[in-house]
Coordinates of C-alpha atoms in Angstrom, one line a residue:
M1 CA -11.5 13.3 -5.8
Y2 CA -11.2 11.6 -9.1
E3 CA -11.7 12.6 -12.1
I4 CA -14.1 9.3 -13.7
I5 CA -12.2 9.1 -17.2
D6 CA -13.7 5.5 -18.0
E7 CA -16.1 3.3 -15.9
S8 CA -15.6 0.2 -18.0
L9 CA -11.9 0.6 -17.8
K10 CA -12.4 1.6 -14.6
L11 CA -9.7 4.0 -15.3
A12 CA -9.0 7.8 -13.7
S13 CA -7.7 11.2 -13.5
C14 CA -6.6 13.8 -10.2
G15 CA -3.6 16.3 -9.7
I16 CA -0.8 16.0 -7.3
N17 CA -2.8 18.3 -5.0
D18 CA -5.7 16.4 -5.2
L19 CA -3.5 13.3 -3.5
T20 CA -3.1 12.4 0.8
L21 CA 0.2 11.9 2.1
E22 CA -0.4 8.7 2.9
Q23 CA -1.9 7.6 -0.6
A24 CA 1.4 9.7 -1.7
S25 CA 3.7 7.4 -0.1
S26 CA 1.7 4.0 -1.0
F27 CA 1.2 5.1 -5.1
L28 CA 5.1 6.0 -5.3
S29 CA 6.2 2.7 -3.7
E30 CA 5.4 1.4 -7.1
W31 CA 8.0 2.8 -8.5
E32 CA 11.5 3.2 -8.5
D33 CA 13.1 5.6 -6.3
G34 CA 14.3 8.5 -6.0
L35 CA 11.2 9.5 -8.3
T36 CA 9.2 12.5 -7.2
L37 CA 5.8 13.1 -6.9
G38 CA 6.2 15.5 -9.8
N39 CA 7.5 12.2 -12.1
L40 CA 4.3 10.2 -11.1
T41 CA 2.5 9.4 -13.8
L42 CA -0.3 7.0 -12.9
F43 CA -0.8 4.7 -9.8
I44 CA -3.6 1.9 -8.7
D45 CA -5.7 3.0 -6.3
S46 CA -6.5 -0.1 -4.9
E47 CA -9.1 1.0 -2.5
K48 CA -11.6 2.3 -4.7
G49 CA -10.1 0.3 -7.7
Y50 CA -9.4 2.4 -10.4
L51 CA -5.4 3.5 -12.7
V52 CA -5.8 6.8 -10.8
L53 CA -3.4 9.0 -14.2
N54 CA -1.4 12.0 -12.5
R55 CA -3.4 14.9 -14.8
G56 CA -0.5 17.6 -14.3
H57 CA 2.0 15.6 -16.2
D58 CA 3.6 16.9 -19.2
Q59 CA 3.0 13.4 -20.9
Y60 CA -0.7 12.8 -19.1
E61 CA -2.4 12.7 -23.0
L62 CA -0.1 10.3 -24.2
N63 CA -0.7 7.8 -20.9
L64 CA -4.2 8.1 -21.4
K65 CA -3.9 6.8 -24.9
L66 CA -2.0 4.4 -24.2
A67 CA -4.4 3.4 -21.2
K68 CA -7.5 3.8 -23.1
A69 CA -6.1 1.9 -25.9
Y70 CA -3.7 -1.2 -23.9
L71 CA -5.5 -1.6 -21.0
P72 CA -8.6 -3.6 -23.4
A73 CA -6.1 -5.3 -25.5
S74 CA -5.7 -8.6 -25.5
G75 CA -2.5 -10.5 -24.5
R76 CA -1.2 -10.9 -27.8
E77 CA -1.2 -7.0 -28.4
R78 CA -0.2 -5.3 -24.8
E79 CA 3.1 -7.5 -25.8
E80 CA 3.3 -5.9 -29.1
Y81 CA 3.0 -1.9 -27.4
R82 CA 5.0 -3.4 -25.0
E83 CA 7.6 -4.3 -27.8
R84 CA 7.0 -1.1 -29.4
F85 CA 7.1 1.4 -27.0
G86 CA 10.0 -0.5 -25.3
E87 CA 11.6 0.9 -22.3
K88 CA 9.7 4.9 -22.7
F89 CA 6.3 3.1 -20.6
K90 CA 8.1 -0.1 -19.1
T91 CA 7.4 1.3 -15.5
N92 CA 3.8 2.5 -16.6
L93 CA 3.1 -1.0 -18.5
R94 CA 4.2 -3.0 -15.8
I95 CA 1.7 -1.4 -13.5
M96 CA -0.8 -1.6 -16.1
D97 CA -0.3 -5.2 -16.3
A98 CA -0.7 -5.6 -12.7
F99 CA -3.9 -3.3 -12.3
K100 CA -5.2 -5.5 -15.0
I101 CA -4.8 -8.6 -12.9
Q102 CA -6.0 -7.1 -10.2
M103 CA -9.6 -6.3 -11.8
R104 CA -9.9 -10.2 -12.4
V105 CA -9.5 -11.1 -9.0
Q106 CA -11.3 -8.6 -8.0
E107 CA -13.8 -9.3 -10.6
D108 CA -13.9 -13.7 -10.2
M109 CA -14.0 -13.2 -6.7
F110 CA -17.2 -11.0 -6.9
K111 CA -19.0 -13.8 -8.7
I112 CA -17.7 -17.1 -6.4
E113 CA -18.8 -14.8 -3.2
H114 CA -22.2 -13.8 -4.9
Q115 CA -22.6 -17.4 -6.2
S116 CA -24.5 -20.5 -4.1
L117 CA -23.9 -23.9 -3.9
D118 CA -27.6 -23.9 -4.5
S119 CA -27.7 -22.8 -7.8
A120 CA -24.0 -23.5 -8.7
M121 CA -24.6 -27.3 -8.8
P122 CA -27.2 -29.4 -9.5
D123 CA -29.2 -31.3 -6.2
D124 CA -28.2 -34.3 -7.2
S125 CA -24.6 -33.9 -7.4
F126 CA -22.4 -35.4 -4.9
A127 CA -20.3 -32.6 -4.9
K128 CA -22.2 -30.6 -3.6
W129 CA -23.2 -32.7 0.0
V130 CA -19.5 -32.8 0.2
L131 CA -18.8 -29.1 0.1
I132 CA -21.5 -28.8 2.2
A133 CA -20.6 -30.9 4.2
L134 CA -16.8 -28.9 4.7
E135 CA -19.2 -26.3 5.8
K136 CA -20.8 -27.6 8.2
K137 CA -16.8 -28.3 10.0
H138 CA -16.6 -24.5 10.4
L139 CA -13.1 -24.6 9.3
P140 CA -11.1 -21.2 8.7
T141 CA -11.9 -19.7 5.6
C142 CA -8.4 -20.1 4.1
I143 CA -8.9 -23.6 5.4
A144 CA -11.6 -24.6 3.7
I145 CA -10.9 -23.8 0.4
S146 CA -8.0 -25.1 -0.1
Q147 CA -9.8 -28.6 0.7
A148 CA -12.4 -27.8 -1.2
Y149 CA -10.3 -27.2 -4.2
F150 CA -8.5 -29.7 -3.3
Y151 CA -11.6 -31.9 -3.6
G152 CA -12.0 -30.7 -7.4
V153 CA -9.0 -31.1 -8.0
M154 CA -9.9 -34.9 -6.3
D155 CA -12.8 -35.1 -8.4
G156 CA -11.5 -34.0 -11.6
K157 CA -8.9 -37.2 -11.8
R158 CA -11.8 -38.8 -10.9
M159 CA -13.3 -37.8 -13.7
D160 CA -10.5 -38.0 -16.6
R161 CA -9.5 -41.5 -15.0
A162 CA -13.2 -42.8 -16.0
R163 CA -13.2 -40.8 -20.0
R164 CA -9.9 -42.7 -20.6
K165 CA -11.2 -46.5 -19.0
A166 CA -14.6 -46.1 -21.0
G167 CA -12.4 -44.5 -24.2
A168 CA -10.3 -47.6 -23.7
M169 CA -13.1 -50.1 -23.8
A170 CA -14.6 -48.5 -26.6

């Protein structure tokens, strides 16, 4: 369905005729009201994890160059692009920013899902045993995650206080 342009950037293209009705409706919701499919320049396919450009759009080549430059750019460089292209590509850049955030979240989720307590912490780590105890409670995932997070914050504050106390005594 999509032609992969750049796998490392998760950039693809397709023609409007390749979209299903559900896809078209979903993608148009990312844009302002009153636009037609012919105006659609790019969209995020969250299910497949790609930023997809409409290769039938008049400005396809320009959008492709912009995406290839903007997606790997640093925060400062992206800000310069936003200043330079201003209103003309405002919606495209907003969608590209949303795509970058989505990709970062997916990368972090992948890392978290493939990280085990055994590899993340030494055996003598007290935090490891607290997290194992949380896991054994069979709590709903969101509660377990929030408790683990709050434990991390609490433990971090403890370590910071100990560090400051040691610095004050020295």
